[in-house]
Amino acid sequence: MMESSVSVCPVPFEQQPINEYQELKDSWFFSWATLDWGSYSRKMAWIWGWSWLLAGPVAAASFPPQKLVGQFMLCGGAIASVFMILALLRLYLGWCYVRERLTNSTVFYEESGWYDGQCWNKPPEVIARDRLIVTYQVQPILQRLNKTFALLALIFCLGSLIWVFL
């Protein structure tokens, strides 16, 4: 009986790209990007809303809400959006890392510590499986995050335009 090349993979379980993908997909924070649009939007709105706890006082120090309501709202919204951008950036970088690990035909891994790194060449069936996962699972997540970044950029541009007229 011949063993499949997957079963003789020398890469430790937690460092195998397929398992890194599964761990990311199942994690509390990174799974947000896999949710349906409504749930994903609510999570992003939740971050933005809670960010106002810090953004509101900072904006109020520069623009008193009683006198400069528009500037206060735009400034506070922009500051709160920075926290959302940081969360999105973390999501994006995590999913990009997994995409790279799945896409590469060679897997770098550490056997027991940082000093003994090795490389393993994926067999063709593992390469095909991993690239299918990237195409149908990871790329749509990264596209969603890119769309979110684009929407935030558009909102910042609109806010800047509104600021000029205040």
Coordinates of N, CA and C in Angstrom, one line a residue:
M1 N 0.8 -1.2 0.0 CA 0.0 0.0 0.0 C 0.9 1.2 0.0
M2 N 0.5 2.2 -0.9 CA 1.3 3.4 -1.0 C 0.7 4.5 -0.2
E3 N 1.5 5.2 0.6 CA 1.0 6.3 1.4 C 0.9 7.6 0.5
S4 N -0.1 8.4 0.8 CA -0.2 9.6 0.0 C 0.9 10.6 0.5
S5 N 1.3 11.5 -0.4 CA 2.3 12.4 0.0 C 1.9 13.4 1.1
V6 N 0.5 13.5 1.3 CA 0.0 14.4 2.3 C 0.3 13.8 3.7
S7 N 0.2 12.4 3.8 CA 0.4 11.8 5.1 C 1.8 11.7 5.5
V8 N 2.8 11.9 4.5 CA 4.2 11.9 4.9 C 4.8 13.3 4.9
C9 N 3.9 14.3 5.0 CA 4.3 15.7 5.1 C 5.1 15.9 6.4
P10 N 6.4 16.4 6.3 CA 7.2 16.6 7.4 C 6.9 17.9 8.2
V11 N 6.0 18.7 7.7 CA 5.7 20.0 8.3 C 4.8 19.7 9.5
P12 N 5.2 20.3 10.7 CA 4.4 20.1 11.9 C 2.9 20.6 11.6
F13 N 2.0 19.9 12.3 CA 0.6 20.1 12.0 C 0.2 21.5 12.0
E14 N 0.6 22.3 13.1 CA 0.1 23.7 13.2 C 0.8 24.6 12.2
Q15 N 1.8 24.2 11.5 CA 2.5 25.0 10.5 C 2.1 24.6 9.0
Q16 N 1.3 23.6 8.9 CA 0.8 23.3 7.5 C -0.2 24.3 7.1
P17 N 0.0 24.9 5.9 CA -0.9 25.9 5.4 C -2.4 25.7 5.5
I18 N -2.8 24.5 5.2 CA -4.2 24.1 5.3 C -4.7 24.3 6.7
N19 N -3.9 23.9 7.7 CA -4.3 24.0 9.1 C -4.2 25.5 9.5
E20 N -3.3 26.2 9.0 CA -3.2 27.7 9.3 C -4.5 28.4 8.8
Y21 N -4.9 28.0 7.6 CA -6.1 28.5 7.0 C -7.3 28.2 7.9
Q22 N -7.4 26.9 8.3 CA -8.6 26.5 9.1 C -8.6 27.2 10.5
E23 N -7.4 27.4 11.1 CA -7.3 28.1 12.3 C -7.7 29.5 12.2
L24 N -7.3 30.2 11.1 CA -7.7 31.6 10.9 C -9.2 31.7 10.7
K25 N -9.7 30.8 9.9 CA -11.2 30.8 9.6 C -12.0 30.6 10.8
D26 N -11.5 29.8 11.8 CA -12.2 29.5 13.0 C -12.0 30.4 14.1
S27 N -11.0 31.3 14.0 CA -10.7 32.2 15.1 C -11.7 33.3 15.3
W28 N -11.8 33.8 16.4 CA -12.9 34.8 16.8 C -12.8 36.0 15.9
F29 N -11.7 36.7 15.8 CA -11.5 37.9 15.1 C -11.5 37.7 13.6
F30 N -10.7 36.8 13.1 CA -10.5 36.6 11.6 C -11.7 36.0 11.0
S31 N -12.5 35.4 11.7 CA -13.8 34.8 11.1 C -14.8 35.9 10.7
W32 N -14.6 37.1 11.2 CA -15.5 38.2 10.9 C -15.5 38.4 9.4
A33 N -14.4 38.2 8.7 CA -14.3 38.5 7.3 C -15.0 37.4 6.5
T34 N -15.4 36.3 7.1 CA -16.1 35.2 6.4 C -17.6 35.3 6.6
L35 N -18.1 36.2 7.4 CA -19.5 36.3 7.7 C -20.2 36.9 6.5
D36 N -21.6 36.7 6.5 CA -22.4 37.3 5.4 C -22.3 38.8 5.6
W37 N -22.6 39.5 4.5 CA -22.4 41.0 4.4 C -23.1 41.7 5.6
G38 N -24.3 41.3 6.0 CA -25.0 42.0 7.1 C -24.2 41.9 8.4
S39 N -23.8 40.7 8.7 CA -23.1 40.4 10.0 C -21.7 41.1 10.0
Y40 N -21.1 41.0 8.8 CA -19.7 41.7 8.6 C -19.9 43.2 8.8
S41 N -20.9 43.7 8.2 CA -21.1 45.2 8.3 C -21.4 45.6 9.8
R42 N -22.2 44.8 10.5 CA -22.5 45.1 11.9 C -21.2 45.0 12.7
K43 N -20.3 44.1 12.5 CA -19.0 44.0 13.2 C -18.2 45.3 13.0
M44 N -18.1 45.7 11.7 CA -17.4 46.9 11.4 C -18.0 48.1 12.0
A45 N -19.3 48.2 12.0 CA -20.0 49.3 12.6 C -19.8 49.3 14.1
W46 N -19.8 48.1 14.7 CA -19.5 48.0 16.1 C -18.2 48.6 16.5
I47 N -17.1 48.2 15.7 CA -15.8 48.8 15.9 C -15.8 50.3 15.8
W48 N -16.5 50.8 14.8 CA -16.6 52.3 14.5 C -17.3 52.9 15.7
G49 N -18.4 52.4 16.1 CA -19.2 52.9 17.2 C -18.4 53.0 18.5
W50 N -17.8 51.9 18.9 CA -17.0 51.9 20.1 C -15.8 52.8 20.1
S51 N -15.3 53.0 18.9 CA -14.2 53.9 18.7 C -14.5 55.4 19.0
W52 N -15.8 55.7 19.0 CA -16.3 57.0 19.3 C -16.0 57.3 20.8
L53 N -15.9 56.3 21.7 CA -15.5 56.6 23.1 C -14.2 57.4 23.2
L54 N -13.3 57.1 22.3 CA -12.0 57.8 22.3 C -12.1 59.0 21.3
A55 N -12.7 58.8 20.2 CA -12.8 59.8 19.1 C -13.6 61.0 19.6
G56 N -14.7 60.8 20.3 CA -15.6 61.9 20.6 C -14.9 63.0 21.5
P57 N -14.3 62.6 22.6 CA -13.6 63.6 23.4 C -12.4 64.3 22.7
V58 N -11.7 63.6 21.8 CA -10.6 64.2 21.1 C -11.2 65.2 20.1
A59 N -12.3 64.9 19.4 CA -12.9 65.8 18.5 C -13.5 67.0 19.2
A60 N -14.1 66.7 20.4 CA -14.7 67.8 21.1 C -13.7 68.8 21.6
A61 N -12.5 68.3 21.9 CA -11.4 69.2 22.4 C -11.0 70.2 21.3
S62 N -11.2 69.8 20.0 CA -10.8 70.7 18.9 C -12.0 71.5 18.4
F63 N -13.2 70.8 18.4 CA -14.4 71.4 17.8 C -15.5 71.3 18.8
P64 N -15.8 72.3 19.5 CA -16.9 72.2 20.5 C -18.2 71.8 19.8
P65 N -18.8 70.7 20.3 CA -20.1 70.2 19.6 C -21.2 71.2 19.6
Q66 N -21.3 72.1 20.6 CA -22.3 73.0 20.7 C -22.2 74.1 19.6
K67 N -21.0 74.4 19.2 CA -20.8 75.5 18.2 C -20.5 75.0 16.8
L68 N -19.7 73.9 16.7 CA -19.2 73.4 15.4 C -19.7 72.0 15.2
V69 N -21.0 71.7 15.1 CA -21.5 70.4 15.0 C -20.9 69.6 13.8
G70 N -20.9 70.2 12.7 CA -20.4 69.5 11.5 C -19.0 69.1 11.6
Q71 N -18.1 70.0 12.0 CA -16.7 69.7 12.1 C -16.5 68.7 13.2
F72 N -17.2 68.8 14.3 CA -17.1 67.8 15.4 C -17.5 66.4 14.8
M73 N -18.6 66.3 14.1 CA -19.0 65.0 13.6 C -18.0 64.4 12.6
L74 N -17.5 65.3 11.7 CA -16.6 64.8 10.7 C -15.3 64.4 11.3
C75 N -14.8 65.2 12.2 CA -13.5 64.9 12.9 C -13.6 63.6 13.7
G76 N -14.7 63.5 14.5 CA -14.9 62.3 15.3 C -15.1 61.1 14.5
G77 N -15.8 61.2 13.4 CA -16.0 60.1 12.5 C -14.7 59.6 11.8
A78 N -13.9 60.6 11.5 CA -12.6 60.3 10.9 C -11.7 59.6 11.9
I79 N -11.6 60.1 13.1 CA -10.8 59.4 14.1 C -11.3 58.0 14.4
A80 N -12.6 57.9 14.5 CA -13.2 56.5 14.8 C -12.9 55.6 13.6
S81 N -12.9 56.1 12.4 CA -12.6 55.3 11.2 C -11.1 54.8 11.2
V82 N -10.2 55.5 11.9 CA -8.8 55.1 12.0 C -8.8 53.7 12.7
F83 N -9.5 53.6 13.8 CA -9.6 52.3 14.5 C -10.1 51.2 13.6
M84 N -11.1 51.5 12.8 CA -11.7 50.5 11.9 C -10.7 50.1 10.9
I85 N -9.9 51.1 10.4 CA -8.9 50.8 9.4 C -7.8 49.9 10.0
L86 N -7.5 50.2 11.2 CA -6.5 49.3 11.8 C -7.0 47.9 12.0
A87 N -8.2 47.7 12.3 CA -8.8 46.4 12.4 C -8.9 45.7 11.1
L88 N -9.3 46.5 10.0 CA -9.3 45.9 8.7 C -7.9 45.5 8.2
L89 N -7.0 46.4 8.5 CA -5.6 46.1 8.1 C -5.1 44.8 8.7
R90 N -5.4 44.6 10.0 CA -5.0 43.3 10.7 C -5.7 42.1 10.0
L91 N -7.0 42.3 9.7 CA -7.7 41.2 9.0 C -7.0 40.9 7.6
Y92 N -6.7 42.0 6.9 CA -6.2 41.8 5.6 C -4.8 41.2 5.6
L93 N -4.0 41.6 6.6 CA -2.6 41.0 6.7 C -2.7 39.5 7.1
G94 N -3.6 39.2 7.9 CA -3.7 37.8 8.3 C -4.1 36.9 7.2
W95 N -5.1 37.4 6.4 CA -5.6 36.6 5.3 C -4.6 36.6 4.1
C96 N -3.8 37.7 4.0 CA -2.8 37.7 2.9 C -1.7 36.6 3.3
Y97 N -1.3 36.6 4.6 CA -0.3 35.6 5.0 C -0.7 34.2 4.7
V98 N -2.0 33.9 5.0 CA -2.5 32.5 4.7 C -2.5 32.3 3.2
R99 N -3.0 33.3 2.4 CA -3.0 33.1 1.0 C -1.6 32.8 0.4
E100 N -0.6 33.5 0.9 CA 0.8 33.3 0.5 C 1.2 31.9 0.8
R101 N 0.9 31.4 2.1 CA 1.3 30.1 2.5 C 0.6 29.0 1.6
L102 N -0.6 29.3 1.3 CA -1.3 28.3 0.5 C -0.9 28.3 -1.0
T103 N -0.6 29.5 -1.5 CA -0.2 29.6 -2.9 C 1.2 29.1 -3.2
N104 N 2.1 29.3 -2.3 CA 3.5 28.9 -2.5 C 3.6 27.4 -2.7
S105 N 4.5 27.0 -3.6 CA 4.7 25.5 -3.8 C 5.7 24.9 -2.8
T106 N 6.4 25.8 -2.1 CA 7.3 25.4 -1.1 C 6.8 25.9 0.3
V107 N 6.9 25.1 1.3 CA 6.5 25.5 2.6 C 7.7 25.5 3.5
F108 N 7.9 26.7 4.1 CA 9.0 26.9 5.0 C 8.4 26.6 6.4
Y109 N 9.1 25.8 7.2 CA 8.6 25.4 8.5 C 9.8 25.3 9.5
E110 N 9.5 25.3 10.8 CA 10.5 25.1 11.8 C 10.2 23.8 12.5
E111 N 11.3 23.0 12.6 CA 11.1 21.7 13.2 C 10.9 21.8 14.7
S112 N 11.8 22.5 15.4 CA 11.7 22.6 16.9 C 12.0 24.0 17.4
G113 N 12.4 24.9 16.5 CA 12.7 26.2 17.0 C 13.2 27.1 15.8
W114 N 13.4 28.3 16.1 CA 13.8 29.3 15.1 C 15.1 29.0 14.4
Y115 N 15.9 28.2 14.9 CA 17.3 27.9 14.4 C 17.3 26.7 13.5
D116 N 16.3 26.0 13.3 CA 16.3 24.8 12.4 C 15.2 24.8 11.3
G117 N 15.1 25.9 10.6 CA 14.1 26.0 9.5 C 14.4 25.0 8.4
Q118 N 13.3 24.5 7.8 CA 13.4 23.6 6.7 C 12.4 24.0 5.6
C119 N 12.5 23.5 4.4 CA 11.6 23.7 3.3 C 11.0 22.4 2.9
W120 N 9.8 22.4 2.5 CA 9.1 21.2 2.0 C 8.5 21.5 0.7
N121 N 8.7 20.8 -0.4 CA 8.1 21.0 -1.6 C 6.7 20.3 -1.7
K122 N 5.7 21.0 -1.9 CA 4.4 20.4 -1.9 C 4.2 19.5 -3.1
P123 N 3.6 18.4 -3.0 CA 3.3 17.5 -4.1 C 2.2 18.2 -5.0
P124 N 2.1 17.8 -6.2 CA 1.1 18.4 -7.1 C -0.4 18.4 -6.6
E125 N -0.8 17.3 -5.9 CA -2.2 17.3 -5.4 C -2.4 18.3 -4.3
V126 N -1.4 18.5 -3.5 CA -1.5 19.5 -2.4 C -1.5 20.9 -3.0
I127 N -0.7 21.1 -4.0 CA -0.6 22.4 -4.6 C -2.0 22.7 -5.2
A128 N -2.6 21.8 -5.9 CA -3.9 22.0 -6.5 C -5.0 22.2 -5.5
R129 N -5.0 21.5 -4.4 CA -6.0 21.7 -3.3 C -5.8 23.0 -2.7
D130 N -4.6 23.4 -2.4 CA -4.4 24.7 -1.7 C -4.7 25.9 -2.7
R131 N -4.5 25.8 -3.9 CA -4.8 26.9 -4.8 C -6.3 26.9 -5.1
L132 N -7.0 25.8 -5.0 CA -8.5 25.9 -5.1 C -9.0 26.6 -3.8
I133 N -8.5 26.3 -2.7 CA -8.9 27.0 -1.5 C -8.7 28.5 -1.6
V134 N -7.5 28.9 -2.1 CA -7.2 30.3 -2.3 C -8.2 30.9 -3.3
T135 N -8.5 30.3 -4.4 CA -9.4 30.8 -5.4 C -10.8 31.0 -4.9
Y136 N -11.3 30.0 -4.2 CA -12.7 30.0 -3.9 C -13.1 30.4 -2.5
Q137 N -12.1 30.4 -1.6 CA -12.3 30.8 -0.2 C -11.6 32.0 0.2
V138 N -10.3 32.1 0.0 CA -9.5 33.2 0.5 C -9.6 34.5 -0.4
Q139 N -9.6 34.3 -1.7 CA -9.7 35.5 -2.6 C -11.0 36.3 -2.4
P140 N -12.1 35.7 -2.2 CA -13.4 36.4 -2.0 C -13.3 37.2 -0.7
I141 N -12.6 36.7 0.3 CA -12.5 37.4 1.6 C -11.6 38.6 1.4
L142 N -10.5 38.5 0.7 CA -9.6 39.6 0.4 C -10.3 40.7 -0.5
Q143 N -11.1 40.2 -1.4 CA -11.9 41.2 -2.3 C -12.9 41.9 -1.4
R144 N -13.5 41.3 -0.4 CA -14.4 42.0 0.5 C -13.7 43.0 1.3
L145 N -12.5 42.7 1.8 CA -11.7 43.6 2.5 C -11.3 44.8 1.7
N146 N -10.9 44.5 0.4 CA -10.5 45.6 -0.5 C -11.7 46.5 -0.8
K147 N -12.9 46.0 -0.9 CA -14.1 46.8 -1.2 C -14.3 47.7 0.1
T148 N -14.1 47.1 1.2 CA -14.3 47.9 2.5 C -13.3 49.0 2.5
F149 N -12.1 48.8 2.2 CA -11.1 49.8 2.2 C -11.5 50.9 1.2
A150 N -11.9 50.5 0.0 CA -12.3 51.4 -1.0 C -13.5 52.3 -0.6
L151 N -14.5 51.7 0.1 CA -15.6 52.4 0.6 C -15.2 53.4 1.7
L152 N -14.3 53.0 2.5 CA -13.8 54.0 3.5 C -13.0 55.1 2.9
A153 N -12.3 54.8 1.8 CA -11.6 55.9 1.1 C -12.6 56.9 0.5
L154 N -13.6 56.3 -0.1 CA -14.7 57.2 -0.7 C -15.3 58.0 0.4
I155 N -15.6 57.4 1.6 CA -16.2 58.2 2.7 C -15.3 59.3 3.1
F156 N -14.0 59.0 3.2 CA -13.0 60.0 3.6 C -13.0 61.2 2.6
C157 N -13.1 60.8 1.3 CA -13.1 61.9 0.3 C -14.4 62.7 0.4
L158 N -15.5 62.1 0.6 CA -16.7 62.8 0.7 C -16.7 63.7 2.0
G159 N -16.2 63.2 3.1 CA -16.0 64.0 4.3 C -15.1 65.2 4.1
S160 N -14.0 65.0 3.3 CA -13.1 66.1 3.0 C -13.9 67.1 2.2
L161 N -14.7 66.7 1.2 CA -15.4 67.6 0.4 C -16.4 68.4 1.2
I162 N -17.1 67.7 2.1 CA -18.1 68.4 3.0 C -17.4 69.4 3.9
W163 N -16.2 69.0 4.4 CA -15.4 69.9 5.3 C -15.2 71.2 4.6
V164 N -14.9 71.2 3.3 CA -14.6 72.5 2.6 C -15.8 73.4 2.6
F165 N -17.0 72.9 2.6 CA -18.2 73.7 2.5 C -18.7 74.1 3.9
L166 N -18.1 73.6 5.0 CA -18.6 74.0 6.3 C -18.0 75.3 6.8

